[in-house]
Coordinates of C-alpha atoms in Angstrom, one line a residue:
M23 CA -37.6 32.7 -213.1
A24 CA -40.0 33.8 -209.2
A25 CA -37.4 31.7 -207.7
C26 CA -34.5 33.7 -208.7
L27 CA -36.3 37.0 -208.3
K28 CA -37.2 36.1 -204.7
L29 CA -34.0 35.8 -204.3
F30 CA -32.8 38.4 -205.6
I31 CA -35.3 40.0 -202.5
T32 CA -34.6 38.5 -199.7
L33 CA -30.6 39.5 -200.7
Y34 CA -31.4 42.9 -201.4
Y35 CA -32.9 43.7 -198.0
C36 CA -30.8 42.0 -196.2
T37 CA -27.9 44.2 -197.3
C38 CA -29.7 47.2 -196.0
F39 CA -30.6 45.3 -193.0
M40 CA -26.4 45.2 -192.4
I41 CA -25.9 48.3 -194.0
A42 CA -28.9 51.4 -194.5
G43 CA -30.8 49.2 -190.4
V44 CA -27.8 49.4 -188.4
V45 CA -25.5 51.7 -187.5
D46 CA -22.5 49.5 -185.6
G47 CA -25.2 46.3 -185.0
K48 CA -27.1 48.5 -183.3
P49 CA -30.3 50.7 -184.4
N50 CA -32.3 52.9 -182.1
F51 CA -35.5 52.2 -180.7
V52 CA -38.7 53.8 -180.6
I53 CA -42.1 52.5 -178.8
L54 CA -45.2 54.7 -179.6
L55 CA -47.5 53.1 -176.6
M56 CA -50.9 54.3 -176.7
D57 CA -53.6 54.7 -173.7
D58 CA -57.0 51.9 -174.0
M59 CA -56.6 53.3 -178.0
G60 CA -58.2 50.6 -179.4
W61 CA -57.9 48.7 -182.3
G62 CA -60.4 50.1 -184.9
D63 CA -59.2 53.8 -184.0
L64 CA -57.0 53.5 -187.4
G65 CA -58.2 54.8 -190.2
V66 CA -55.8 51.6 -191.7
F67 CA -58.1 48.9 -188.9
G68 CA -61.1 50.4 -191.0
E69 CA -62.1 53.3 -189.1
P70 CA -65.0 55.1 -191.1
N71 CA -64.0 58.6 -190.7
K72 CA -60.2 58.2 -191.6
E73 CA -59.0 60.9 -189.4
T74 CA -55.0 59.2 -188.5
P75 CA -53.9 59.6 -192.3
Y76 CA -49.9 59.4 -190.3
L77 CA -50.8 56.7 -189.4
D78 CA -52.3 55.3 -192.3
K79 CA -48.9 56.5 -194.4
M80 CA -46.7 54.7 -191.3
A81 CA -48.9 51.6 -192.0
A82 CA -48.4 52.0 -195.9
E83 CA -44.5 52.3 -195.1
G84 CA -44.1 49.6 -192.9
M85 CA -46.0 46.6 -191.5
I86 CA -48.9 46.2 -190.0
F87 CA -50.0 43.6 -187.4
P88 CA -53.8 42.7 -186.9
D89 CA -53.3 39.8 -184.6
F90 CA -51.2 41.7 -182.1
Y91 CA -51.7 41.5 -178.6
S92 CA -50.9 43.5 -175.1
A93 CA -50.7 40.6 -172.4
N94 CA -53.1 42.8 -170.3
P95 CA -56.3 44.7 -170.6
L96 CA -55.1 46.9 -168.2
C97 CA -52.5 49.1 -168.7
S98 CA -50.3 48.5 -165.7
P99 CA -49.9 45.1 -166.2
S100 CA -49.8 45.0 -169.9
R101 CA -47.0 47.8 -169.4
A102 CA -44.7 45.7 -167.1
A103 CA -45.2 43.6 -168.8
L104 CA -44.2 44.8 -171.9
L105 CA -40.7 46.0 -170.4
S106 CA -39.9 43.6 -168.5
G107 CA -41.5 40.8 -171.8
R108 CA -43.1 38.6 -169.0
L109 CA -46.5 37.7 -168.2
P110 CA -47.5 39.4 -165.0
I111 CA -47.8 36.4 -163.4
R112 CA -44.5 36.2 -163.7
N113 CA -43.9 39.6 -162.7
G114 CA -45.5 40.4 -160.1
F115 CA -48.3 42.5 -161.6
Y116 CA -51.5 40.9 -160.5
T117 CA -53.5 40.5 -156.6
T118 CA -54.5 37.3 -154.9
N119 CA -57.5 39.3 -152.8
A120 CA -59.8 38.0 -154.8
H121 CA -60.0 36.1 -158.1
A122 CA -59.4 37.1 -161.7
R123 CA -59.7 40.6 -160.9
N124 CA -57.5 43.4 -162.9
G125 CA -56.1 45.7 -160.3
K126 CA -57.9 48.2 -161.1
A127 CA -61.8 49.9 -159.0
V128 CA -63.7 52.5 -159.5
L129 CA -62.7 55.3 -157.7
N130 CA -59.4 57.7 -159.2
L131 CA -57.7 57.8 -156.3
Y132 CA -56.6 53.9 -156.6
P133 CA -53.2 54.1 -158.5
Q134 CA -51.7 56.4 -155.9
I135 CA -52.8 53.9 -153.6
I136 CA -51.2 50.8 -154.0
T137 CA -48.2 50.1 -152.4
G138 CA -46.6 48.0 -154.8
G139 CA -44.7 48.7 -157.9
I140 CA -41.9 46.9 -160.6
P141 CA -39.5 44.7 -158.5
D142 CA -35.9 44.9 -158.4
S143 CA -35.9 41.3 -159.6
E144 CA -37.5 42.1 -163.2
I145 CA -34.3 43.0 -165.8
L146 CA -36.4 45.2 -168.4
L147 CA -35.6 46.6 -171.8
P148 CA -34.5 49.6 -170.9
E149 CA -31.5 48.1 -168.5
V150 CA -30.2 45.7 -170.6
L151 CA -30.4 48.5 -173.2
K152 CA -28.3 50.7 -171.2
K153 CA -25.8 48.2 -170.3
M154 CA -25.7 47.9 -174.7
G155 CA -24.2 52.2 -174.6
Y156 CA -28.4 53.1 -175.1
R157 CA -29.1 56.5 -174.2
N158 CA -33.1 55.3 -173.1
K159 CA -36.0 57.5 -172.0
L160 CA -39.1 57.6 -171.1
I161 CA -42.5 60.4 -172.2
G162 CA -45.4 60.4 -170.6
K163 CA -46.6 57.4 -168.1
W164 CA -44.8 54.7 -166.2
H165 CA -47.6 53.3 -163.8
L166 CA -45.2 50.6 -162.5
G167 CA -45.0 52.3 -159.3
H168 CA -45.2 55.8 -158.4
R169 CA -43.0 55.7 -154.5
P170 CA -39.7 56.6 -155.0
Q171 CA -37.7 53.6 -155.7
Y172 CA -40.6 52.1 -158.4
H173 CA -39.3 55.3 -160.5
P174 CA -37.9 54.9 -164.6
L175 CA -34.4 56.3 -163.3
K176 CA -34.2 52.9 -161.0
H177 CA -34.9 50.7 -163.8
G178 CA -32.9 51.6 -166.5
F179 CA -34.5 54.9 -167.8
D180 CA -31.8 58.0 -168.3
E181 CA -33.9 60.3 -168.4
W182 CA -38.1 61.2 -168.2
F183 CA -40.6 63.5 -168.9
G184 CA -44.5 62.6 -167.1
A185 CA -46.1 61.0 -165.1
P186 CA -46.1 57.9 -162.5
N187 CA -49.9 57.4 -162.5
C188 CA -52.7 58.2 -165.2
H189 CA -54.0 62.2 -164.8
F190 CA -57.0 61.3 -163.1
G191 CA -58.4 65.1 -161.3
P192 CA -57.8 67.6 -159.9
Y193 CA -58.3 66.4 -156.2
D194 CA -57.7 69.2 -152.8
D195 CA -54.5 68.7 -152.1
I196 CA -55.6 68.2 -148.3
D197 CA -57.8 64.6 -149.1
T198 CA -56.1 63.4 -152.1
P199 CA -53.3 65.1 -153.7
N200 CA -52.5 66.2 -157.6
I201 CA -50.6 63.7 -159.4
P202 CA -46.9 65.2 -160.2
V203 CA -45.6 65.2 -163.3
Y204 CA -41.7 64.6 -163.8
K205 CA -38.8 65.9 -164.9
D206 CA -36.6 63.9 -164.7
A207 CA -35.5 62.3 -161.3
E208 CA -37.9 65.4 -159.3
M209 CA -41.5 67.1 -159.7
A210 CA -41.8 69.5 -162.3
G211 CA -45.0 71.1 -161.4
R212 CA -48.7 68.5 -160.8
Y213 CA -51.4 68.3 -163.5
Y214 CA -54.1 70.3 -162.7
E215 CA -51.6 73.4 -161.0
E216 CA -48.6 73.9 -163.3
F217 CA -49.1 71.0 -166.5
A218 CA -53.4 72.9 -166.9
I219 CA -55.7 70.3 -167.7
D220 CA -59.4 71.8 -168.4
K221 CA -62.2 68.9 -167.5
K222 CA -65.0 71.3 -168.8
T223 CA -63.1 71.9 -172.6
G224 CA -60.6 69.1 -172.6
E225 CA -57.9 71.3 -173.5
S226 CA -54.2 70.7 -172.5
N227 CA -50.9 71.0 -174.4
L228 CA -49.6 68.1 -172.3
T229 CA -49.3 66.2 -176.0
K230 CA -47.2 68.9 -177.2
M231 CA -45.6 68.9 -174.3
Y232 CA -44.9 65.2 -175.4
L233 CA -43.6 65.9 -178.7
N234 CA -41.1 68.5 -178.4
E235 CA -39.8 66.0 -175.5
A236 CA -39.1 63.6 -178.0
Q237 CA -37.9 66.3 -181.0
Q238 CA -35.5 67.2 -178.5
F239 CA -34.3 63.8 -177.1
I240 CA -33.4 62.2 -180.7
K241 CA -31.8 65.5 -181.7
K242 CA -29.5 65.7 -179.1
Q243 CA -28.9 61.9 -179.6
V244 CA -27.9 61.9 -183.4
G245 CA -25.8 64.5 -182.4
K246 CA -24.1 63.0 -179.7
K247 CA -23.7 60.0 -181.7
E248 CA -24.8 57.5 -179.5
P249 CA -27.5 54.4 -180.0
F250 CA -31.3 55.4 -178.4
F251 CA -34.3 53.8 -177.2
L252 CA -37.4 56.0 -177.3
Y253 CA -40.8 55.2 -175.1
W254 CA -43.1 57.5 -176.2
A255 CA -45.9 56.4 -173.8
A256 CA -48.9 59.6 -174.4
D257 CA -51.8 59.3 -172.7
A258 CA -55.0 61.8 -174.3
T259 CA -57.2 58.9 -174.8
H260 CA -57.2 57.6 -171.4
D261 CA -60.3 59.5 -169.3
P262 CA -60.7 62.1 -168.7
L263 CA -60.4 62.9 -172.0
Y264 CA -57.3 65.9 -173.3
A265 CA -55.9 67.8 -176.7
S266 CA -54.3 70.8 -177.5
S267 CA -56.1 74.2 -179.0
N268 CA -55.7 73.1 -182.2
F269 CA -57.2 70.3 -182.6
L270 CA -59.9 70.8 -180.8
G271 CA -63.4 70.2 -182.7
M272 CA -61.8 69.1 -185.1
S273 CA -63.0 65.2 -185.0
K274 CA -66.1 63.8 -186.0
R275 CA -66.0 61.6 -183.5
G276 CA -65.5 63.6 -180.1
L277 CA -63.4 65.1 -177.6
Y278 CA -61.6 61.3 -178.2
G279 CA -61.3 61.4 -182.0
D280 CA -59.8 65.3 -181.2
A281 CA -57.0 63.5 -178.8
V282 CA -56.3 60.8 -181.7
K283 CA -56.0 63.6 -184.1
E284 CA -53.8 65.2 -182.5
L285 CA -51.7 62.0 -181.2
D286 CA -51.9 60.5 -184.7
Y287 CA -49.9 63.9 -186.1
S288 CA -47.2 63.1 -183.7
V289 CA -46.3 60.0 -184.4
G290 CA -46.3 61.7 -188.1
Q291 CA -43.9 64.3 -186.4
I292 CA -42.5 61.9 -184.9
L293 CA -41.3 60.1 -187.4
Q294 CA -40.2 62.9 -189.6
S295 CA -38.2 64.4 -187.1
L296 CA -36.1 60.6 -187.6
K297 CA -36.2 60.8 -191.1
D298 CA -34.6 64.4 -190.9
N299 CA -32.6 63.4 -188.6
G300 CA -30.9 61.1 -190.7
V301 CA -31.5 57.9 -188.7
D302 CA -34.7 56.5 -190.1
K303 CA -33.0 53.3 -191.9
N304 CA -31.4 53.1 -188.6
T305 CA -34.6 53.0 -185.9
V306 CA -37.0 50.2 -185.1
V307 CA -40.2 52.0 -184.5
F308 CA -43.5 49.9 -182.8
F309 CA -46.4 52.2 -182.6
S310 CA -49.0 50.1 -180.4
S311 CA -52.0 50.5 -177.5
D312 CA -51.6 49.2 -173.9
N313 CA -55.4 47.6 -173.8
G314 CA -58.5 48.2 -175.5
A315 CA -60.6 50.8 -176.4
A316 CA -62.5 51.6 -172.4
T317 CA -65.9 50.4 -174.3
Y318 CA -67.5 51.0 -171.3
A319 CA -66.7 54.9 -171.7
K320 CA -69.8 54.4 -175.0
T321 CA -69.2 57.6 -177.3
G322 CA -66.7 59.0 -175.0
G323 CA -64.1 55.9 -175.8
G324 CA -62.3 54.2 -178.9
S325 CA -63.0 51.6 -180.3
N326 CA -62.7 48.0 -181.1
G327 CA -63.4 47.1 -184.1
P328 CA -65.4 43.9 -185.0
F329 CA -63.7 42.1 -182.0
L330 CA -66.5 41.5 -178.4
C331 CA -66.7 43.9 -175.3
G332 CA -63.1 45.7 -174.4
K333 CA -60.7 46.9 -171.8
Q334 CA -60.7 44.9 -168.5
T335 CA -62.4 42.0 -170.1
T336 CA -60.6 38.9 -172.7
F337 CA -62.3 39.0 -175.4
E338 CA -61.3 39.3 -178.3
G339 CA -61.6 43.7 -177.6
G340 CA -60.1 43.5 -174.3
M341 CA -56.3 42.6 -175.6
R342 CA -56.4 42.7 -179.5
E343 CA -53.9 46.1 -180.5
P344 CA -53.8 48.3 -183.9
T345 CA -49.9 47.8 -184.3
I346 CA -47.4 49.2 -186.8
A347 CA -43.8 48.7 -187.8
W348 CA -41.6 51.0 -189.7
W349 CA -38.6 50.6 -190.4
P350 CA -37.6 52.2 -193.7
G351 CA -35.2 49.9 -195.7
V352 CA -35.5 46.6 -194.0
V353 CA -39.3 46.2 -193.2
Q354 CA -40.7 45.9 -196.9
P355 CA -43.3 49.0 -196.7
G356 CA -47.5 47.9 -197.6
K357 CA -47.1 45.0 -195.5
V358 CA -49.6 43.0 -193.5
S359 CA -47.9 40.4 -190.5
H360 CA -50.1 36.8 -189.9
Q361 CA -47.5 36.7 -187.1
V362 CA -49.4 36.1 -183.4
G363 CA -47.8 38.9 -181.6
S364 CA -47.6 40.4 -177.7
L365 CA -46.2 44.0 -176.8
M366 CA -44.0 41.1 -174.2
D367 CA -42.6 40.2 -178.7
L368 CA -40.4 43.8 -178.5
Y369 CA -38.5 43.2 -175.3
T370 CA -37.0 39.8 -176.8
T371 CA -36.8 41.0 -180.5
F372 CA -34.8 44.8 -179.4
I373 CA -32.9 42.5 -177.3
E374 CA -31.7 40.6 -180.0
L375 CA -31.3 43.2 -182.7
A376 CA -29.2 44.8 -180.6
G377 CA -27.4 41.9 -180.8
G378 CA -27.8 42.0 -176.2
N379 CA -28.2 38.8 -174.7
I380 CA -31.7 37.6 -173.7
P381 CA -32.0 36.8 -169.5
T382 CA -31.7 33.2 -169.0
D383 CA -31.9 32.9 -165.4
R384 CA -36.5 32.9 -165.7
E385 CA -38.8 32.2 -167.9
V386 CA -38.9 35.0 -171.0
D387 CA -42.5 35.0 -173.3
G388 CA -42.0 37.5 -174.7
I389 CA -40.8 35.8 -178.5
S390 CA -38.3 37.6 -181.2
L391 CA -40.1 39.0 -184.5
K392 CA -36.9 39.5 -186.0
D393 CA -37.4 36.4 -189.0
A394 CA -41.5 38.5 -188.9
L395 CA -40.1 41.7 -189.6
L396 CA -37.2 41.0 -192.5
N397 CA -38.9 37.8 -194.2
N398 CA -42.5 38.2 -193.1
T399 CA -42.7 34.9 -191.7
V400 CA -44.9 33.0 -188.7
T401 CA -43.7 31.1 -186.3
D402 CA -46.7 29.3 -184.0
R403 CA -47.4 30.7 -180.4
P404 CA -49.9 29.7 -177.8
L405 CA -51.3 33.0 -176.6
F406 CA -52.0 33.1 -173.2
Y407 CA -55.0 35.7 -171.6
Y408 CA -54.7 36.2 -168.1
R409 CA -57.4 38.4 -165.7
G410 CA -55.3 39.1 -162.4
N411 CA -54.4 35.5 -161.0
E412 CA -56.4 33.2 -163.4
L413 CA -55.4 32.1 -166.8
M414 CA -58.9 33.3 -168.9
A415 CA -58.4 32.0 -172.4
V416 CA -55.7 31.0 -174.7
R417 CA -55.2 31.3 -178.1
V418 CA -54.0 28.5 -180.4
G419 CA -53.5 29.3 -184.2
L420 CA -57.1 31.1 -185.4
Y421 CA -58.5 28.8 -182.0
K422 CA -59.3 30.7 -178.7
A423 CA -60.6 28.3 -175.9
H424 CA -62.2 30.6 -172.6
L425 CA -61.5 28.4 -169.9
W426 CA -63.5 30.8 -167.6
T427 CA -65.4 33.5 -168.4
W428 CA -66.8 37.6 -166.7
T429 CA -67.5 41.0 -168.1
N430 CA -68.0 42.5 -164.6
S431 CA -70.7 41.7 -161.5
I432 CA -74.7 42.2 -162.6
K433 CA -73.7 44.4 -159.5
E434 CA -71.7 46.9 -161.3
F435 CA -73.4 46.5 -164.4
N436 CA -76.8 47.3 -163.0
A437 CA -75.3 50.3 -161.6
G438 CA -74.3 51.6 -165.7
I439 CA -70.3 50.1 -165.8
D440 CA -70.6 48.4 -169.1
F441 CA -67.9 46.4 -170.7
C442 CA -69.5 45.3 -174.0
P443 CA -72.6 47.5 -174.1
G444 CA -74.4 46.6 -176.9
E445 CA -73.1 42.9 -177.7
E446 CA -75.3 40.8 -174.7
I447 CA -74.0 37.1 -175.6
E448 CA -75.1 34.0 -173.5
G449 CA -73.0 32.4 -171.8
V450 CA -70.3 34.4 -173.2
T451 CA -70.8 38.3 -171.5
T452 CA -71.7 36.5 -168.0
H453 CA -71.1 38.4 -165.1
E454 CA -70.6 35.4 -163.0
Q455 CA -67.4 34.5 -163.4
M456 CA -68.4 30.9 -165.0
N457 CA -65.6 28.1 -164.6
N458 CA -66.0 26.4 -168.1
T459 CA -62.1 24.3 -167.8
N460 CA -63.7 21.4 -167.4
Q461 CA -65.5 22.1 -171.2
P462 CA -64.0 24.8 -172.5
L463 CA -66.1 27.5 -175.0
L464 CA -64.0 27.1 -178.0
F465 CA -64.3 30.2 -181.1
H466 CA -62.5 30.3 -184.6
I467 CA -61.4 33.6 -184.9
G468 CA -60.3 34.1 -188.2
R469 CA -64.1 33.1 -188.6
D470 CA -65.4 34.7 -186.3
P471 CA -63.7 37.5 -184.5
G472 CA -66.2 38.3 -182.9
E473 CA -66.3 35.8 -180.6
K474 CA -70.2 34.9 -181.3
Y475 CA -70.7 31.9 -182.6
M476 CA -69.3 28.7 -179.9
I477 CA -67.9 25.5 -182.1
R478 CA -69.6 22.4 -180.3
P479 CA -67.9 20.4 -177.5
S480 CA -69.8 17.5 -179.5
L481 CA -68.6 18.6 -183.9
E482 CA -65.8 16.8 -184.9
E483 CA -63.7 20.4 -185.1
Y484 CA -63.9 20.4 -181.4
K485 CA -63.3 16.8 -180.3
K486 CA -59.5 17.6 -182.4
V487 CA -58.4 20.8 -181.4
M488 CA -59.5 20.9 -177.7
P489 CA -56.9 17.9 -177.3
L490 CA -54.1 19.9 -178.7
I491 CA -55.4 23.9 -176.4
M492 CA -55.3 21.9 -173.2
E493 CA -52.0 20.6 -174.3
Q494 CA -50.5 23.9 -174.2
V495 CA -52.4 24.7 -171.2
N496 CA -51.1 22.2 -169.4
Q497 CA -47.6 22.9 -170.0
H498 CA -47.8 26.5 -169.6
K499 CA -49.2 25.9 -166.1
K500 CA -46.7 23.5 -164.8
N501 CA -44.0 25.6 -165.8
L502 CA -45.3 28.9 -164.0
V503 CA -43.9 30.6 -161.3
P504 CA -45.9 33.4 -160.5
G505 CA -44.5 36.4 -158.2
K506 CA -44.8 37.9 -155.6
P507 CA -48.3 40.0 -156.3
Q508 CA -47.3 43.9 -156.5
L509 CA -51.4 45.2 -156.1
N510 CA -52.2 43.6 -153.6
M511 CA -51.6 46.1 -150.7
C512 CA -52.9 49.2 -150.5
D513 CA -51.9 53.0 -148.1
R514 CA -53.4 56.3 -148.2
S515 CA -50.0 57.8 -146.9
V516 CA -47.5 56.9 -150.0
M517 CA -50.0 58.8 -152.3
N518 CA -48.0 61.2 -154.3
W519 CA -48.1 63.7 -151.2
S520 CA -44.5 64.7 -150.9
P521 CA -42.1 63.9 -154.2
P522 CA -38.4 64.3 -154.6
G523 CA -38.5 68.0 -155.7
C524 CA -41.6 68.9 -153.8
E525 CA -40.3 71.4 -152.0
K526 CA -39.7 73.3 -155.1
F527 CA -43.5 73.7 -155.3
K528 CA -45.6 72.8 -152.3
C529 CA -45.0 69.7 -150.1
L530 CA -48.0 67.9 -148.6
Q531 CA -48.4 66.5 -145.6
G532 CA -50.2 63.0 -146.0
P533 CA -51.2 60.9 -143.3
S534 CA -50.1 57.7 -141.0
P535 CA -49.0 54.8 -142.6
A536 CA -51.6 52.4 -142.4
P537 CA -51.9 50.0 -144.7
Y538 CA -54.7 48.2 -146.2
K539 CA -55.5 44.8 -147.9
C540 CA -57.0 46.1 -151.1
S541 CA -60.5 46.1 -153.2
W542 CA -60.7 44.5 -156.3
P543 CA -64.7 44.9 -158.3
H544 CA -63.5 43.3 -161.0

């Protein structure tokens, strides 16, 4: 009887997939990517204030992935990996200027002075989907290069409303230009000028604008009967935090919580738009974040739940992401997937669901989550944790081995920059780069999600597991072909002085070209 019931359920959902889930074999795709939002920021993942009712409802109607990761503990490399399906070491979003450095410095002007960006040789998800008849729109932060040749409309997107960099500022437009906001190929203004952010109160209507753009795009595409890919990359939870007036002061968690509440509401409205336009059963939606919460912001940042440290580190708190999949009528509601997943998997999954072909001329790191979504099956796969040009750790099953450990330098730490506040673990959260390759630190992250209790090398468990992990490491390194590093060179002349369309507002005069090697402290 139980076997018959299981067969019936399987056939039912397969039928839904063929009839209700997909029209002409091409479902729509939506990625809701948050910025610096932590695993522990959602009620469904244990946030005690329970201030995310829309996301909690999304989880109840869909499937949560508690073992889901970014490909890097930093914004740009993580986003490059998502859209390329490839590790940053392959797509070029790393630096060789120093060992194991994230491509981000303390000074907020740094994203503007990087000369590199996403290489033309990378085949991005929107490029593949566009050839299959999809219309693609990016709303929010791009962060894969701010120079015109790197813009999203040159890499598969048809529409864009958002910015190439973070919303740092305000700047004086003399030594440093304010960052432009684009409407498709031309700027529509600049942060802190035409697009206001009040640094004192945190008030800004940007999330409200991003929501409106998403609702209009969905309605337009339904009217045209064209499949679409919507990449909604709102950044209100990235410092400097912001929220609209309707949400300011509404959270028990301060301004960060206000931003989370507005993003939660916006996600709910986007899902409702899919329902109102009759395409919810034909649309695959994934919610996630680009890296762990910025724990160095202390009460001004998010929560990584039980996990160690946060953004910038390759401990669990830096790369484990709050992830929900939603596809009414196809993905069974209220399910938990224990698939070890990665943002890179969305590349492979979406292309397969659309009926396309994964590029075969390169190594693609993302795996397909189709079986996980439809049948809640689990595929074994190793997970590699990179920081800059170094493989820091690897997860195989429930075991995680640290080949290298490092938080940040003691100099930065003494200056008040703490990536692991209140979480000092001797020999683990080190302020020197520690090479453990000859005898990696081993943790069982099922029993010990906080990476606090090392499995000693003298134990039989260590002796049994470590050879299997190192086999995966050696195989990975044997086949690795690093891409040309894009985060090595900086130049003040490439800042956002005179973006396309600036003549409608003001074009600024920048300095003459003077390239130099970027300095990345952590």
